[in-house]
PDB file of C-alpha atoms and ligand atoms in Angstrom:
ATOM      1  CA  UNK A  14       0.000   0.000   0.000  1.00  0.00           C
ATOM      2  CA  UNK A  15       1.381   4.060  -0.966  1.00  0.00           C
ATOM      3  CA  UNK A  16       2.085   5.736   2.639  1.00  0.00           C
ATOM      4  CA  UNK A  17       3.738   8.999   3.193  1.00  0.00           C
ATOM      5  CA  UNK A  18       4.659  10.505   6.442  1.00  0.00           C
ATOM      6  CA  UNK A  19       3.806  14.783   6.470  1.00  0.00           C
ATOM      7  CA  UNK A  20       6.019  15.055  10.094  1.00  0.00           C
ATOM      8  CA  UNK A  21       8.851  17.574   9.530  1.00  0.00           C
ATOM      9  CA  UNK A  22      12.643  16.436   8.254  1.00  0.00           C
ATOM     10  CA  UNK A  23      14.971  17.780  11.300  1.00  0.00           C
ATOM     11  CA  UNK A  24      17.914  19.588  10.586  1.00  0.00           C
ATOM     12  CA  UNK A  25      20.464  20.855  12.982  1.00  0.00           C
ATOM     13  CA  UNK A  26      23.552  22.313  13.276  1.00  0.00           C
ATOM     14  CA  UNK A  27      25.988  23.923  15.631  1.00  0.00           C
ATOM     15  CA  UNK A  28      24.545  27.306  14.490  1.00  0.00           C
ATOM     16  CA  UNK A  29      23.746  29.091  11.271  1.00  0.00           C
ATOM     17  CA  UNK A  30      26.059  27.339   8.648  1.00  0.00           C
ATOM     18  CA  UNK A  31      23.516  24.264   8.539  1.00  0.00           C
ATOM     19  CA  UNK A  32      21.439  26.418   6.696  1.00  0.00           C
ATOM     20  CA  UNK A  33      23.763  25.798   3.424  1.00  0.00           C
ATOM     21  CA  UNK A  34      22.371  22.137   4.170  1.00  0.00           C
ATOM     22  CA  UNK A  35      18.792  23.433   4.340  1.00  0.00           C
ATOM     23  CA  UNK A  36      19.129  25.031   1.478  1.00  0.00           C
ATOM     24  CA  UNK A  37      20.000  22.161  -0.721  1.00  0.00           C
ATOM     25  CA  UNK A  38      17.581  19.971   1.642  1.00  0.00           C
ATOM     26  CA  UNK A  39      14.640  22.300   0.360  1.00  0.00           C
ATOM     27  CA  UNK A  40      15.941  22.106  -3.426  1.00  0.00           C
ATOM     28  CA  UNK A  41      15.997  18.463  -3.756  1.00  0.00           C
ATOM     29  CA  UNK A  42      12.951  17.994  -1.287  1.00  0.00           C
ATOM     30  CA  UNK A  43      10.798  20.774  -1.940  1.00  0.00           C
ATOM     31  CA  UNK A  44       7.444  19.384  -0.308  1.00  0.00           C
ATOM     32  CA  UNK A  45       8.924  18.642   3.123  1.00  0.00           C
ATOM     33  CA  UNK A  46       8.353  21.106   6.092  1.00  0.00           C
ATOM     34  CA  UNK A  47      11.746  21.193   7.556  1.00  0.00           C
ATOM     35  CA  UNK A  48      12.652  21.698  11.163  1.00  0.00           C
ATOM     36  CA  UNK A  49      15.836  23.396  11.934  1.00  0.00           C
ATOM     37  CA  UNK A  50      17.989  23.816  15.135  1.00  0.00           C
ATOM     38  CA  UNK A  51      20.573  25.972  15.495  1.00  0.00           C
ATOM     39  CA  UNK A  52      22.416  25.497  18.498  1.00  0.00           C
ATOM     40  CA  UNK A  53      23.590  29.069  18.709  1.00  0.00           C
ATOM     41  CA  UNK A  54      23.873  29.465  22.596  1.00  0.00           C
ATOM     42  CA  UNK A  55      26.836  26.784  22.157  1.00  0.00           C
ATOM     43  CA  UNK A  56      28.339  27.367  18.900  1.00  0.00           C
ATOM     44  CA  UNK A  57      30.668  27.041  17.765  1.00  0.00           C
ATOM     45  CA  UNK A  58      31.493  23.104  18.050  1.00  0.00           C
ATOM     46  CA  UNK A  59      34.730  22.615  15.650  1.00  0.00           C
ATOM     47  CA  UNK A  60      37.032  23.901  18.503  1.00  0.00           C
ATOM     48  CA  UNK A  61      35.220  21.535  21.044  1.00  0.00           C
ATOM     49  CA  UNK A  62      36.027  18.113  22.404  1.00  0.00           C
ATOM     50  CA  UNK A  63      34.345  15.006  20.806  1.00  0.00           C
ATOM     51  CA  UNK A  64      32.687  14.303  24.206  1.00  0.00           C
ATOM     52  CA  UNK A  65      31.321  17.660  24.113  1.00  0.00           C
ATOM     53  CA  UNK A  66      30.322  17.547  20.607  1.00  0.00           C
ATOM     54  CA  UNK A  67      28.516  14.077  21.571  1.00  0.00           C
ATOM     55  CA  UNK A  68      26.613  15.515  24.575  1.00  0.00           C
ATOM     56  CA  UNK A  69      25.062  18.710  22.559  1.00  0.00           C
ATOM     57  CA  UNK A  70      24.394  16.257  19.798  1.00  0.00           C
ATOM     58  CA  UNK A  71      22.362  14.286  21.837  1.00  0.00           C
ATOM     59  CA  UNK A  72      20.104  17.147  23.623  1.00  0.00           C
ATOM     60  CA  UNK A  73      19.816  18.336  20.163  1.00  0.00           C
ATOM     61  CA  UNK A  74      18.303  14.998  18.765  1.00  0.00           C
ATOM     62  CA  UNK A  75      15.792  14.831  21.580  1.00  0.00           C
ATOM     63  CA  UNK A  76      14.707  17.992  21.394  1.00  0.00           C
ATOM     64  CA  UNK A  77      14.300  17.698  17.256  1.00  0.00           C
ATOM     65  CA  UNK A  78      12.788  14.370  18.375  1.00  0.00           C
ATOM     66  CA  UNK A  79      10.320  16.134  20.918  1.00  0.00           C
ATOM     67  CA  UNK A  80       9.293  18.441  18.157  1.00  0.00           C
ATOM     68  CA  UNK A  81       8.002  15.680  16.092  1.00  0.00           C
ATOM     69  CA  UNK A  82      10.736  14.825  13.037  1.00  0.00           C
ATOM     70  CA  UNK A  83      10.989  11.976  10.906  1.00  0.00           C
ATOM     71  CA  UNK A  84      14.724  11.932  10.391  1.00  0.00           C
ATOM     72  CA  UNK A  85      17.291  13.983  11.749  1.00  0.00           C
ATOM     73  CA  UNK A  86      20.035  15.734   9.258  1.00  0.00           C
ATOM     74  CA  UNK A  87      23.164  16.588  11.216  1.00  0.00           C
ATOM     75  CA  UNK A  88      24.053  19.143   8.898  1.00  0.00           C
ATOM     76  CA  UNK A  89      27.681  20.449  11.192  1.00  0.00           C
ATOM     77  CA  UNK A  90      30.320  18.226   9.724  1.00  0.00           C
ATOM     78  CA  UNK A  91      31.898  18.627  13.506  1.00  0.00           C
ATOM     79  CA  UNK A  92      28.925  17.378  15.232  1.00  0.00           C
ATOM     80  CA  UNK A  93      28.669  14.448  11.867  1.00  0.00           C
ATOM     81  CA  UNK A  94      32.728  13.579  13.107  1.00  0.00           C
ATOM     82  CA  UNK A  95      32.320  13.589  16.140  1.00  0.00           C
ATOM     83  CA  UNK A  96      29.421  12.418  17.308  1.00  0.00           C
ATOM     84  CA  UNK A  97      27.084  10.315  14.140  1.00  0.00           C
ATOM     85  CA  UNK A  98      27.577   6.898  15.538  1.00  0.00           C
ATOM     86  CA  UNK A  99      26.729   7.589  18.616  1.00  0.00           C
ATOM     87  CA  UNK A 100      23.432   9.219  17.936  1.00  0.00           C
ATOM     88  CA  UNK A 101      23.088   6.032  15.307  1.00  0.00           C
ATOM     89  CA  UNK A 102      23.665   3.361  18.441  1.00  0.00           C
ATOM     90  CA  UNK A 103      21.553   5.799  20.935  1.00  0.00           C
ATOM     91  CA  UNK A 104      18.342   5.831  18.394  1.00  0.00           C
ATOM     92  CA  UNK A 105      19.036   2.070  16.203  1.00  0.00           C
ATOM     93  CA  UNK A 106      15.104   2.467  14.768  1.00  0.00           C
ATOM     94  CA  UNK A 107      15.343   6.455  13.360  1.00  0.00           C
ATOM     95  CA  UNK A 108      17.067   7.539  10.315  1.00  0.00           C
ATOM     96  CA  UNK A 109      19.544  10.091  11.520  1.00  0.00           C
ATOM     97  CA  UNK A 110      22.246  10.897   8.558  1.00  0.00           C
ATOM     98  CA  UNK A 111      25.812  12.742   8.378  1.00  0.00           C
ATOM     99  CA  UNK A 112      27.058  15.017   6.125  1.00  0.00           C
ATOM    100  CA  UNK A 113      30.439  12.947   5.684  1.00  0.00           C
ATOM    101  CA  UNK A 114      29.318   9.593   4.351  1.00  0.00           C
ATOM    102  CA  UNK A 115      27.279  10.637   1.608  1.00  0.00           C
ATOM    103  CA  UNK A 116      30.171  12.776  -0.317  1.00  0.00           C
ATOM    104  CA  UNK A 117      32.423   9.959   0.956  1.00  0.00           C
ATOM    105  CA  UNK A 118      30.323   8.028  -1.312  1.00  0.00           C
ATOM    106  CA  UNK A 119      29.950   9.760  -4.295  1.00  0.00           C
ATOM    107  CA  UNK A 120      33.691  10.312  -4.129  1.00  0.00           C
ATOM    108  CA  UNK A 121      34.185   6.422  -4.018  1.00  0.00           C
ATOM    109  CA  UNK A 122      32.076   6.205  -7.741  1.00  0.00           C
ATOM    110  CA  UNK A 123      35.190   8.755  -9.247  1.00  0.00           C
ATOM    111  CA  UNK A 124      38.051   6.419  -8.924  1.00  0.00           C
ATOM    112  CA  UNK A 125      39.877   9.109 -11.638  1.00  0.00           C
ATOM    113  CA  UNK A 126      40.146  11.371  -8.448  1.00  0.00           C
ATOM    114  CA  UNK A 127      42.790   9.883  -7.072  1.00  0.00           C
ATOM    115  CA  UNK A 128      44.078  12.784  -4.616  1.00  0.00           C
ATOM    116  CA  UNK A 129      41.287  14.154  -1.916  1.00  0.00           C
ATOM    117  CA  UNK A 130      41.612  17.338  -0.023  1.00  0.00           C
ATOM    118  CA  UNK A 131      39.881  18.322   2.955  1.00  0.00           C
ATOM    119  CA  UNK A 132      39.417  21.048   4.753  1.00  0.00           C
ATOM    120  CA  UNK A 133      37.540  21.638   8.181  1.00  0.00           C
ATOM    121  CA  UNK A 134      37.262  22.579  11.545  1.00  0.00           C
ATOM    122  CA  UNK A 135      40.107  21.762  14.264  1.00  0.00           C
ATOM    123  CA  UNK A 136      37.473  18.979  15.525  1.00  0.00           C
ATOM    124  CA  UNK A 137      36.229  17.601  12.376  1.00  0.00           C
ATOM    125  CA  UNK A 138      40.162  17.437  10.770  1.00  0.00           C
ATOM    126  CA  UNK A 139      41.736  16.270  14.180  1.00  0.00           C
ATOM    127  CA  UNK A 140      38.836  13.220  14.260  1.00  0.00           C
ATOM    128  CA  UNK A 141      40.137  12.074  11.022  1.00  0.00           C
ATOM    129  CA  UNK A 142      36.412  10.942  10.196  1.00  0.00           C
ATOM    130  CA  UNK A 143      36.317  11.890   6.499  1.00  0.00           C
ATOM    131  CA  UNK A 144      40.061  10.421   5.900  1.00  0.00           C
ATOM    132  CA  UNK A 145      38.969   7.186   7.849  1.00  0.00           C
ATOM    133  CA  UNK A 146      36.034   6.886   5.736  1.00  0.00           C
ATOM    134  CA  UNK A 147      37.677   7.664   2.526  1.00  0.00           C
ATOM    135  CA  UNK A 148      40.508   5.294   3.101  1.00  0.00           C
ATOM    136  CA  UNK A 149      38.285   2.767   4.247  1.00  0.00           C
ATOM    137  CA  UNK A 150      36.561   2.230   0.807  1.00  0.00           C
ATOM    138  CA  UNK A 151      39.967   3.452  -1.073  1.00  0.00           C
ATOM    139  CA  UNK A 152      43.417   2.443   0.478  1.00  0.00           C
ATOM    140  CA  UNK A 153      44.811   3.929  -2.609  1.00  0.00           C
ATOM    141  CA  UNK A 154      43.800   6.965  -2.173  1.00  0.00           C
ATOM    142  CA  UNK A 155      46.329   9.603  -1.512  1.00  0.00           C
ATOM    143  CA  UNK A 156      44.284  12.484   1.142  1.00  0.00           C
ATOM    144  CA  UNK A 157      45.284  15.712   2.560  1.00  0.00           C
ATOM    145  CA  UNK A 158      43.480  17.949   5.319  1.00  0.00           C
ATOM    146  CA  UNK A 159      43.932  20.926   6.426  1.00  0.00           C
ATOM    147  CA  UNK A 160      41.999  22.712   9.753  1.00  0.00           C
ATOM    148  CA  UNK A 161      40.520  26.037   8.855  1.00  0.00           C
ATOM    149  CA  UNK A 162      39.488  27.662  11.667  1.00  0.00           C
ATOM    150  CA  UNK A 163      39.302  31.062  10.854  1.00  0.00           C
ATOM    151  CA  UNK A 164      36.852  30.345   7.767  1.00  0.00           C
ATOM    152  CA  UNK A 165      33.609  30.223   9.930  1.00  0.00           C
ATOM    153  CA  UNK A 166      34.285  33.726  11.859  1.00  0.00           C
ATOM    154  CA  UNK A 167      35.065  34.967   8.295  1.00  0.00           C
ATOM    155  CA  UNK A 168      32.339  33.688   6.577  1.00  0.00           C
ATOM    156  CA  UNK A 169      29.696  34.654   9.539  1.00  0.00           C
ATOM    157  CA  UNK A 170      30.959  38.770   9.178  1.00  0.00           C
ATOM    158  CA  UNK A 171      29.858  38.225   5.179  1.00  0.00           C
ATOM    159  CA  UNK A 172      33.575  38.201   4.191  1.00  0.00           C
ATOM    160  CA  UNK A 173      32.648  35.829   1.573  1.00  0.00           C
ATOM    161  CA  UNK A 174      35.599  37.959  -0.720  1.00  0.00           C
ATOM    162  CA  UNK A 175      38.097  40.278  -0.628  1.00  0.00           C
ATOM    163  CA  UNK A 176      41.663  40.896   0.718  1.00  0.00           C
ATOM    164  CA  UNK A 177      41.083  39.567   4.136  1.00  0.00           C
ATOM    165  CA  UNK A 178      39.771  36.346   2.784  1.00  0.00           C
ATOM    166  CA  UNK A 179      41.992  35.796   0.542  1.00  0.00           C
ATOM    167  CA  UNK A 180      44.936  36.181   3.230  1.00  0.00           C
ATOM    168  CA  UNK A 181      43.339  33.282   5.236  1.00  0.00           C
ATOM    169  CA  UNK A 182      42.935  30.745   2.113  1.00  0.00           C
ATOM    170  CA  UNK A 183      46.389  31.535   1.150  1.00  0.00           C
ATOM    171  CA  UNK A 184      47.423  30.914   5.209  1.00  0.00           C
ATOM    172  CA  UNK A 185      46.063  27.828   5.411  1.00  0.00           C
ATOM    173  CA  UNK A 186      46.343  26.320   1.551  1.00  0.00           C
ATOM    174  CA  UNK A 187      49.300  27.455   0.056  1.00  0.00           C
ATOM    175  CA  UNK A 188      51.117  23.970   1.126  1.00  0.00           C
ATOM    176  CA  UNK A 189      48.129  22.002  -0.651  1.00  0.00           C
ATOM    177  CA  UNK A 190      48.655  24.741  -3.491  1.00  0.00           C
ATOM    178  CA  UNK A 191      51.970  23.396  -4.231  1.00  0.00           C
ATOM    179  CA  UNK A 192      50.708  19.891  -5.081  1.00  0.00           C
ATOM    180  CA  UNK A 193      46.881  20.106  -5.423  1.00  0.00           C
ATOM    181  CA  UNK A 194      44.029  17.904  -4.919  1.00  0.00           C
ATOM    182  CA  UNK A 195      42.006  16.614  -7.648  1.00  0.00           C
ATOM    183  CA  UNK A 196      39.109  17.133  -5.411  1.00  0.00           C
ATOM    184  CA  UNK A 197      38.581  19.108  -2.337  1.00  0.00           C
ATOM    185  CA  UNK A 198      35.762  18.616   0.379  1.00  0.00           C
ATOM    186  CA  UNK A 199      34.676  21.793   1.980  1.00  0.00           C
ATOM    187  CA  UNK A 200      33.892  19.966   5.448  1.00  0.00           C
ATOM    188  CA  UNK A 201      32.442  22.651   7.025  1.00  0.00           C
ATOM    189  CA  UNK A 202      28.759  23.864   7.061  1.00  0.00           C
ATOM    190  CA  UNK A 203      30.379  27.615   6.348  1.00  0.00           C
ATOM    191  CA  UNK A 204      32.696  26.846   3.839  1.00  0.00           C
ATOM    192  CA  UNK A 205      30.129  26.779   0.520  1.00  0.00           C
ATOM    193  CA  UNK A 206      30.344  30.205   1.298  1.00  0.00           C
ATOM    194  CA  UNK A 207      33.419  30.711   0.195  1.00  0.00           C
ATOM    195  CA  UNK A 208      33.370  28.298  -2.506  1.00  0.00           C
ATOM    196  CA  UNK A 209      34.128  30.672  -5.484  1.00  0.00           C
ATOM    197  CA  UNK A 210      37.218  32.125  -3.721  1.00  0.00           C
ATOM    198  CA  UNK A 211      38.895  28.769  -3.324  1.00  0.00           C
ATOM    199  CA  UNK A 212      38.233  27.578  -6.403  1.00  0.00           C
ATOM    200  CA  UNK A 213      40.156  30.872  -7.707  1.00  0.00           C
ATOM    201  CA  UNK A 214      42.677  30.147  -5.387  1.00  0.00           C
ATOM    202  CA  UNK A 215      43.408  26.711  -7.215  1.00  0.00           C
ATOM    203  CA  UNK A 216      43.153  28.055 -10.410  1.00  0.00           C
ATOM    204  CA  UNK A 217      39.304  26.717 -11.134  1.00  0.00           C
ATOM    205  CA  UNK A 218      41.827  23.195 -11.641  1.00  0.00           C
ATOM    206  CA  UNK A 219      40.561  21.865  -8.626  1.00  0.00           C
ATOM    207  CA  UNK A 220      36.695  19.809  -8.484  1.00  0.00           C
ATOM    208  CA  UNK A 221      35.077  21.275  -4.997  1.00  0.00           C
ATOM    209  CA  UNK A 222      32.866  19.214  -3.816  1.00  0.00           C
ATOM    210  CA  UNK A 223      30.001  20.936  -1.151  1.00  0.00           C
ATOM    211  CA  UNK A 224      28.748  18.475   1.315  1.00  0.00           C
ATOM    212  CA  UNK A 225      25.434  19.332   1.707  1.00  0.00           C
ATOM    213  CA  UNK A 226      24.079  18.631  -2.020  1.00  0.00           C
ATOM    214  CA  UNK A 227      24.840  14.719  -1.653  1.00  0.00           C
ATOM    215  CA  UNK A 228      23.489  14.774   1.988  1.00  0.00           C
ATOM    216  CA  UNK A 229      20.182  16.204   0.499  1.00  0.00           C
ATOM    217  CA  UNK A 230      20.148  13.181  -2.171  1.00  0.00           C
ATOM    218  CA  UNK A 231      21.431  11.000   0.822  1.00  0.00           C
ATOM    219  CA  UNK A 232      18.199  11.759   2.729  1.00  0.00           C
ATOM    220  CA  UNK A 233      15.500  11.758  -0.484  1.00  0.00           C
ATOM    221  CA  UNK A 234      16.902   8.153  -0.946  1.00  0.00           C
ATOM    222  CA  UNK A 235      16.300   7.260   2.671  1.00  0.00           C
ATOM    223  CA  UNK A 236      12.609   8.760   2.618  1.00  0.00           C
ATOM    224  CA  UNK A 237      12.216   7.480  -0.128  1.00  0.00           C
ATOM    225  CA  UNK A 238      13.311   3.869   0.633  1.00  0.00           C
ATOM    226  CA  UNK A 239      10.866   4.321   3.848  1.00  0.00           C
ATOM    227  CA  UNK A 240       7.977   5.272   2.437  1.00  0.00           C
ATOM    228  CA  UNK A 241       8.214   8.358   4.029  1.00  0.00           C
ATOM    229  CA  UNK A 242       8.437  11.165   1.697  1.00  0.00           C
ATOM    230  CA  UNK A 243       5.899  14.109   2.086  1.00  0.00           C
ATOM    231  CA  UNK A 244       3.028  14.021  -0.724  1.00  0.00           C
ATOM    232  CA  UNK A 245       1.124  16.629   0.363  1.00  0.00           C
ATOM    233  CA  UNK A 246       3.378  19.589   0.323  1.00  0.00           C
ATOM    234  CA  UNK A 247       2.081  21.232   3.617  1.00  0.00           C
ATOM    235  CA  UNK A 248       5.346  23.215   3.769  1.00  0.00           C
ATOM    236  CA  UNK A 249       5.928  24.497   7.239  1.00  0.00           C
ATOM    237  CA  UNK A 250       9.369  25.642   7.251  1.00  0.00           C
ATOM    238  CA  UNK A 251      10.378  26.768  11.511  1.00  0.00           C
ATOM    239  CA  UNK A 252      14.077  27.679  13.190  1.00  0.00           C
ATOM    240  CA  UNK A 253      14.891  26.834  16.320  1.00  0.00           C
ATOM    241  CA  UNK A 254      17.535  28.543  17.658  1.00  0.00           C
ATOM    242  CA  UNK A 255      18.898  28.532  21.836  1.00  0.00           C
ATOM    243  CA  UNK A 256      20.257  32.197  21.535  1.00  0.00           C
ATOM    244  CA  UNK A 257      18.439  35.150  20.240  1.00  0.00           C
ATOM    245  CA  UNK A 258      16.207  35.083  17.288  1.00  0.00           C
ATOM    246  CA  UNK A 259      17.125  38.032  15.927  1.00  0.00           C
ATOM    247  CA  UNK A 260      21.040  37.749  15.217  1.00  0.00           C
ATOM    248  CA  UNK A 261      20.136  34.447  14.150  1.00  0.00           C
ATOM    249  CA  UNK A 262      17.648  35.737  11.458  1.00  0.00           C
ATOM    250  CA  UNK A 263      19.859  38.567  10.510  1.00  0.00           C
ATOM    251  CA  UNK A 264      22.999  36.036   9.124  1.00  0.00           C
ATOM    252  CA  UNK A 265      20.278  33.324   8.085  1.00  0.00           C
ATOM    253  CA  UNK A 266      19.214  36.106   5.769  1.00  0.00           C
ATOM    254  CA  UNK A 267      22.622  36.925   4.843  1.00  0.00           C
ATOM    255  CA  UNK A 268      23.166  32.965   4.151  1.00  0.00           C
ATOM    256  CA  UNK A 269      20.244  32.526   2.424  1.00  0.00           C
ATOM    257  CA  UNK A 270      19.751  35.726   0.385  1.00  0.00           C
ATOM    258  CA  UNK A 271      15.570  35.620   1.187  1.00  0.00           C
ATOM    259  CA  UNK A 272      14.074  36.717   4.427  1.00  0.00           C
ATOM    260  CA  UNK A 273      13.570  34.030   7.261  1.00  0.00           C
ATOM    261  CA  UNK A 274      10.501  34.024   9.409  1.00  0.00           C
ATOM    262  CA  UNK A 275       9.319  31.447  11.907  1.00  0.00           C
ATOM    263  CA  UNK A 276      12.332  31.729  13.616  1.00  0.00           C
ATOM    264  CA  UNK A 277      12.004  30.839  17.562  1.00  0.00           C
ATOM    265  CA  UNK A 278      14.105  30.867  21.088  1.00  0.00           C
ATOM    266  CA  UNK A 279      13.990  27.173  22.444  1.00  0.00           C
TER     267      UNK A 279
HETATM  268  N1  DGL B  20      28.987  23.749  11.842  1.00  0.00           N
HETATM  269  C1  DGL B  20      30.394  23.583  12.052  1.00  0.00           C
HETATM  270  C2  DGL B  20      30.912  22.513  11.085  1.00  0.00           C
HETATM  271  O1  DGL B  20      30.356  22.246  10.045  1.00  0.00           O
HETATM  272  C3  DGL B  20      31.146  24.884  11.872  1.00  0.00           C
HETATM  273  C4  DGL B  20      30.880  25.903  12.967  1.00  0.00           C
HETATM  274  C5  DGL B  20      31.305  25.430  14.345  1.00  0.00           C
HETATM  275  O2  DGL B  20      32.510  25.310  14.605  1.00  0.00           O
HETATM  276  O3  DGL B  20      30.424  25.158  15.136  1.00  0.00           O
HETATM  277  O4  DGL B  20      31.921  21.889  11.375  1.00  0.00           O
END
């Protein structure tokens, strides 16, 4: 028999930078209502510890949980490092999905890119998650990564160009500049942001691959599969958010380029 399920897809994130993940969530999924938390009282995660990571991750899943989702998106590529099979083991019978498998995966169907790049937060690059995952399918393949830190506070004051930019990329790439990736992952909610500039930076030679498009495939499969994909288009978009509203909806808008409502304090 045809079932659908109309409950929310849950989204969160460390802060605003999921939002580059909602964004491609509502492009390939345009009927589903989408429920998104951004942790901003706590943010940011890619300078925390994994167990601190974990224990956000979880209140965040139980609240997303208490709000009614059908899945849970963890759209931070820290919080996907650090803290995805925990929240897997914690909840066995709900879909919750990464950010890192899914490009891991489409990565694994281009065996012509032989040399991966990745870039991320001190967390997400000191976990090793993406390189574990990448070797695991490829021992062949030949990865470099390379922390970012400064990426995020750029990105979240708009500096999406210019001179200052620029400075950082060239700070923290010019040693994978020297011998470059076929591919680089931007491993970092912010760092789609920014995508134009590093391409640039490498000459446009270099295939940058965003995340969040082949987590929003990821999850349309896994609806999909379940029988659980929205037919009714009752599109009820909300933001959570566990600082103020307001800042949050001012660099939402900036991410997004359209103004945000239904944003609330939880
Ligand atoms: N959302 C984080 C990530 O994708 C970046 C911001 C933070 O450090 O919390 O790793």
């Amino acid at each position: 028999m045809f079932s659908f399920n109309k409950n929310p897809v849950g989204i969160f994130d460390s802060g605003v930078g999921g939002l580059t993940v909602f964004d491609q969530v509502k492009k390939v999924l345009p009927g589903e209502s989408v429920f998104y938390l951004g942790d901003t009282a706590r943010v940011p995660y890619g300078s925390k510890s994994v167990d601190v990571v974990k224990h956000y991750s979880l209140t965040n899943v139980n609240l997303l949980m208490a709000l009614g989702v059908k899945a849970v998106v963890v759209a931070c590529n820290t919080a996907s490092a650090a803290a995805l099979s925990f929240l897997q083991e914690r909840f066995p019978n709900f879909n919750i999905i990464g950010v890192i498998e899914p490009v891991v995966e489409y990565l694994l169907t281009r065996p012509e890119l032989k040399r991966i790049g990745i870039i991320g937060t001190n967390t997400t690059i000191l976990s090793g998650a993406y390189q574990k995952a990448l070797i695991r399918g490829n021992k062949d393949l030949d990865i470099s990564a390379k922390a970012c830190p400064l990426f995020v506070h750029l990105v979240e004051e708009g500096l999406f160009k210019g001179e200052i930019t620029e400075m950082a990329i060239d700070m923290y790439l010019s040693e994978m500049k020297k011998n470059p990736p076929d591919a680089l992952v931007l491993g970092c909610t912010h760092y789609p942001m920014l995508r134009s500039v590093i391409s640039d930076y490498f000459g446009g030679k270099v295939e940058i691959l965003d995340t969040a498009f082949y987590t929003a495939k990821k999850l349309a499969g896994i609806l999909s599969e379940n029988d659980m994909v929205n037919c009714v288009s009752n599109e009820n978009d909300r933001f959570f958010v566990t600082d103020d509203p307001n800042s949050f909806k001012a660099t939402a808008e900036l991410f997004l380029g359209y103004k945000v409502g239904n944003v609330f304090h939880i």
